[in-house]
Short mmCIF file of C-alpha atoms and ligand atoms in Angstrom, two decimals:
data_model
loop_
_atom_site.label_atom_id
_atom_site.label_comp_id
_atom_site.label_asym_id
_atom_site.label_seq_id
_atom_site.Cartn_x
_atom_site.Cartn_y
_atom_site.Cartn_z
CA MET A 1 0.00 0.00 0.00
CA SER A 2 1.44 3.38 -0.92
CA PHE A 3 0.45 6.25 1.32
CA GLY A 4 -1.24 8.48 -1.21
CA SER A 5 -1.80 9.28 -4.89
CA LYS A 6 -0.99 12.19 -7.13
CA ILE A 7 -3.54 14.30 -8.94
CA ASP A 8 -2.49 15.25 -12.46
CA ALA A 9 -4.38 18.51 -12.99
CA VAL A 10 -3.37 18.72 -16.65
CA LYS A 11 -4.38 15.21 -17.69
CA ASN A 12 -7.21 15.09 -15.13
CA LEU A 13 -6.26 11.80 -13.50
CA LEU A 14 -5.22 10.31 -10.19
CA GLU A 15 -2.37 7.82 -9.86
CA PRO A 16 -2.05 5.23 -8.55
CA PHE A 17 -5.69 4.12 -8.55
CA THR A 18 -7.38 0.77 -7.95
CA ASN A 19 -10.49 1.35 -10.02
CA HIS A 20 -11.26 3.41 -13.14
CA LYS A 21 -14.84 3.64 -14.35
CA VAL A 22 -15.97 5.26 -17.58
CA VAL A 23 -19.68 6.08 -17.81
CA LYS A 24 -21.06 6.61 -21.31
CA LEU A 25 -24.27 8.22 -22.50
CA SER A 26 -26.00 4.96 -23.46
CA SER A 27 -25.92 3.76 -19.84
CA LEU A 28 -27.35 7.08 -18.60
CA ARG A 29 -30.18 7.37 -21.14
CA ASP A 30 -32.96 6.75 -18.64
CA TYR A 31 -31.51 9.07 -16.02
CA PHE A 32 -32.24 12.11 -18.16
CA SER A 33 -35.66 13.78 -18.17
CA GLU A 34 -35.85 13.38 -21.96
CA PRO A 35 -34.50 9.92 -22.94
CA ASN A 36 -35.57 10.56 -26.55
CA GLU A 37 -33.19 13.51 -26.66
CA ALA A 38 -30.45 11.18 -25.39
CA ASP A 39 -31.25 8.83 -28.29
CA ARG A 40 -30.93 11.73 -30.73
CA VAL A 41 -27.50 12.71 -29.32
CA LEU A 42 -26.42 9.04 -29.39
CA LYS A 43 -27.29 8.93 -33.09
CA GLU A 44 -25.58 12.22 -33.88
CA ARG A 45 -22.46 12.02 -31.71
CA GLY A 46 -22.18 8.35 -30.76
CA ASP A 47 -21.77 6.94 -27.27
CA VAL A 48 -19.91 9.87 -25.74
CA VAL A 49 -18.26 9.67 -22.32
CA VAL A 50 -20.29 11.71 -19.82
CA TYR A 51 -17.94 11.17 -16.87
CA GLU A 52 -15.19 8.96 -15.53
CA TYR A 53 -13.63 8.45 -12.13
CA TYR A 54 -10.49 7.03 -10.58
CA GLU A 55 -10.70 5.54 -7.10
CA ARG A 56 -8.25 4.40 -4.46
CA ILE A 57 -10.24 1.70 -2.69
CA PHE A 58 -8.69 0.30 0.47
CA GLY A 59 -11.35 -2.34 1.09
CA GLU A 60 -14.99 -2.81 1.98
CA GLY A 61 -14.31 -3.06 5.69
CA GLY A 62 -14.38 -0.08 8.02
CA GLY A 63 -11.52 2.09 9.19
CA HIS A 64 -10.12 3.26 5.86
CA ILE A 65 -11.02 6.27 3.74
CA ASN A 66 -11.51 5.60 0.04
CA PHE A 67 -10.86 8.56 -2.22
CA GLY A 68 -10.79 9.48 -5.86
CA LEU A 69 -11.11 11.96 -8.67
CA THR A 70 -14.17 12.44 -10.87
CA VAL A 71 -13.98 14.11 -14.29
CA MET A 72 -17.33 15.17 -15.77
CA TYR A 73 -17.45 16.39 -19.34
CA PRO A 74 -19.62 19.33 -20.41
CA GLY A 75 -22.81 18.72 -22.34
CA LYS A 76 -26.59 18.68 -22.25
CA ILE A 77 -29.44 16.38 -23.14
CA GLY A 78 -32.17 18.76 -24.22
CA ARG A 79 -32.06 21.49 -21.56
CA GLU A 80 -30.64 19.21 -18.90
CA TYR A 81 -26.92 19.29 -18.13
CA PHE A 82 -24.76 16.15 -18.02
CA LEU A 83 -25.14 14.36 -14.67
CA THR A 84 -23.81 11.41 -12.67
CA ARG A 85 -26.06 8.45 -11.85
CA GLY A 86 -26.25 9.45 -8.19
CA HIS A 87 -26.50 7.11 -5.21
CA PHE A 88 -27.09 6.72 -1.49
CA HIS A 89 -24.45 5.22 0.74
CA GLU A 90 -25.74 1.98 2.23
CA LYS A 91 -24.40 2.88 5.64
CA ASP A 92 -25.22 6.37 6.88
CA ALA A 93 -21.80 7.56 5.78
CA ALA A 94 -20.83 11.12 4.91
CA GLU A 95 -18.60 12.20 2.02
CA ILE A 96 -16.38 15.18 1.21
CA TYR A 97 -16.15 16.69 -2.27
CA VAL A 98 -13.46 19.23 -3.16
CA GLY A 99 -13.84 21.20 -6.41
CA LEU A 100 -10.66 21.45 -8.50
CA LYS A 101 -11.70 22.60 -11.99
CA GLY A 102 -14.88 23.71 -13.74
CA VAL A 103 -18.26 24.43 -12.20
CA GLY A 104 -21.39 22.51 -11.35
CA TYR A 105 -23.85 21.50 -8.69
CA ILE A 106 -24.09 18.74 -6.13
CA LEU A 107 -27.71 17.80 -5.61
CA MET A 108 -28.39 16.14 -2.26
CA GLN A 109 -31.60 14.57 -1.07
CA THR A 110 -32.76 12.44 1.85
CA ARG A 111 -34.92 9.37 1.34
CA ASP A 112 -37.90 11.30 2.71
CA GLY A 113 -37.45 14.16 0.27
CA LYS A 114 -35.35 16.90 1.94
CA VAL A 115 -33.37 18.58 -0.84
CA GLU A 116 -30.15 20.61 -0.81
CA ALA A 117 -27.98 21.88 -3.65
CA ARG A 118 -24.50 23.38 -3.50
CA VAL A 119 -22.27 24.84 -6.19
CA ILE A 120 -18.99 22.99 -6.67
CA GLU A 121 -16.08 24.87 -8.22
CA PRO A 122 -12.38 25.36 -7.44
CA ASP A 123 -11.67 25.93 -3.75
CA THR A 124 -15.10 24.70 -2.69
CA VAL A 125 -15.49 21.93 -0.14
CA VAL A 126 -18.92 20.32 -0.01
CA TYR A 127 -19.93 18.11 2.89
CA VAL A 128 -22.50 15.47 1.98
CA PRO A 129 -24.05 14.51 5.33
CA PRO A 130 -24.99 10.92 6.18
CA GLY A 131 -28.35 9.94 4.72
CA TYR A 132 -28.20 12.26 1.71
CA GLY A 133 -28.20 10.71 -1.76
CA HIS A 134 -25.99 12.73 -4.08
CA ARG A 135 -25.57 13.47 -7.75
CA THR A 136 -23.22 15.90 -9.52
CA ILE A 137 -24.04 18.04 -12.55
CA ASN A 138 -21.60 19.87 -14.85
CA THR A 139 -23.18 23.25 -15.65
CA GLY A 140 -20.07 24.71 -17.30
CA THR A 141 -18.40 24.50 -20.67
CA GLU A 142 -15.19 22.84 -19.39
CA PRO A 143 -14.64 19.53 -17.57
CA LEU A 144 -15.77 19.59 -13.94
CA VAL A 145 -13.07 17.90 -11.86
CA PHE A 146 -13.40 17.16 -8.16
CA PHE A 147 -11.76 15.10 -5.45
CA PHE A 148 -13.92 12.97 -3.14
CA ALA A 149 -13.39 10.88 0.00
CA TYR A 150 -15.74 8.60 1.92
CA PRO A 151 -15.53 5.89 4.63
CA SER A 152 -14.43 2.55 3.18
CA ASP A 153 -17.49 0.70 4.53
CA ALA A 154 -20.03 3.22 3.11
CA GLY A 155 -21.38 0.95 0.34
CA HIS A 156 -23.23 2.30 -2.72
CA ASP A 157 -26.96 1.96 -3.41
CA TYR A 158 -27.85 2.99 -6.97
CA GLU A 159 -31.32 1.44 -7.14
CA ALA A 160 -33.41 4.08 -5.31
CA VAL A 161 -32.19 6.92 -7.52
CA LYS A 162 -32.51 4.79 -10.66
CA GLU A 163 -36.16 4.05 -9.89
CA LYS A 164 -37.35 7.39 -8.52
CA GLY A 165 -34.93 10.02 -9.75
CA PHE A 166 -34.12 13.24 -7.91
CA ALA A 167 -36.71 15.83 -6.89
CA LYS A 168 -34.85 18.57 -8.80
CA LEU A 169 -33.41 18.86 -12.29
CA VAL A 170 -30.64 21.25 -13.31
CA VAL A 171 -31.48 22.79 -16.68
CA GLU A 172 -30.26 25.65 -18.82
CA GLU A 173 -32.55 28.67 -18.96
CA ASN A 174 -31.52 31.86 -20.79
CA GLY A 175 -27.94 30.57 -20.92
CA LYS A 176 -27.76 29.95 -17.15
CA PRO A 177 -28.26 26.91 -14.91
CA LYS A 178 -31.53 26.74 -13.04
CA LEU A 179 -32.95 24.21 -10.57
CA ILE A 180 -36.50 23.18 -11.37
CA ASP A 181 -38.86 20.58 -9.93
CA ASN A 182 -38.61 17.19 -11.61
CA PRO A 183 -42.09 16.54 -13.02
CA LYS A 184 -41.40 12.78 -13.15
CA TYR A 185 -40.14 12.51 -9.57
CA LEU A 186 -42.03 9.88 -7.58
CA MET A 187 -42.94 11.46 -4.27
CA SER A 188 -43.03 8.19 -2.33
CA PRO A 189 -40.13 7.72 0.12
CA MET A 190 -36.97 6.23 -1.41
CA VAL A 191 -36.85 3.09 0.69
C1 LIG B 1 -18.26 9.66 -6.06
C2 LIG B 1 -19.11 9.20 -7.22
C3 LIG B 1 -18.61 9.56 -8.59
C4 LIG B 1 -19.53 9.02 -9.70
O1 LIG B 1 -17.10 8.96 -6.11
O2 LIG B 1 -19.19 7.81 -7.13
O3 LIG B 1 -18.50 10.93 -8.71
O4 LIG B 1 -20.89 9.13 -9.41
P1 LIG B 1 -21.82 7.82 -9.39
O5 LIG B 1 -21.20 6.88 -8.40
O6 LIG B 1 -23.15 8.33 -8.91
O7 LIG B 1 -21.86 7.26 -10.76
C5 LIG B 1 -19.04 9.27 -4.79
O8 LIG B 1 -19.98 9.93 -4.42
N1 LIG B 1 -18.65 8.16 -4.13
O9 LIG B 1 -19.26 7.76 -3.01
ZN1 LIG B 2 -20.97 8.90 -2.67
#
C-alpha cells in the first residue's frame, strides 16, 4: 500500500488508482428527463463519455477512507446538463467533495425528500451529510473535476435513484443553470 496518490491537474487523473470507471451516455439514457433527446444525441455524436472516475479503494471493511477523482465532461441532453447516476451510501456515511476545476452543482436529497444543492467549483469543499443521496451536474463548458473521499465501509446503493430520480433537475434557462422541480419525480419515500 502506498500512502497516497498524485492528482495530475493537466491530464485530469489520479495515480495510482485501484479502479477506473468510464460512464457513457447509453448507460445514462434513462436518467435524463428526456430519454428521446439522449437517443438523438447518441445517433448524432455516438456513445460519448459523460464522466469517468479514478478511485483508491482500500477495502470494503471499516476504518479506511476511500478517495478518488471524478472528471465530468460538459454537455446537455435537451435542456438538462450532463449528470452522474447518483446514489445513497448503504451505511449512513458522509462524504467530502473538493472542487478542483470547472463548475457545477451537487444535488443532495434524503430518502424522505429533503433537498439541498451546493455549487462545486475550485476551492469549494462540499460536505455530503450521512443519509443524503448525491448526484453531480456539470453546468459549465469545461470539464468539472473534483476530489472525493468517503468511509471505506459506506457501500453504494444505486437502485433508489434509478427508480425514482431526484426531486430537482438542473437545466439551462436563458444561458444559465436553473434548478427546477422534476415533473417525473415519484414522491413516495426512497426506501
Ligand atoms: C463519487 C461518485 C462519482 C460518480 O465517487 O461515485 O462521482 O458518481 P456515481 O457513483 O453516482 O456514478 C461518490 O460519491 N462516491 O461515493
Ligand atoms: Zn458517494
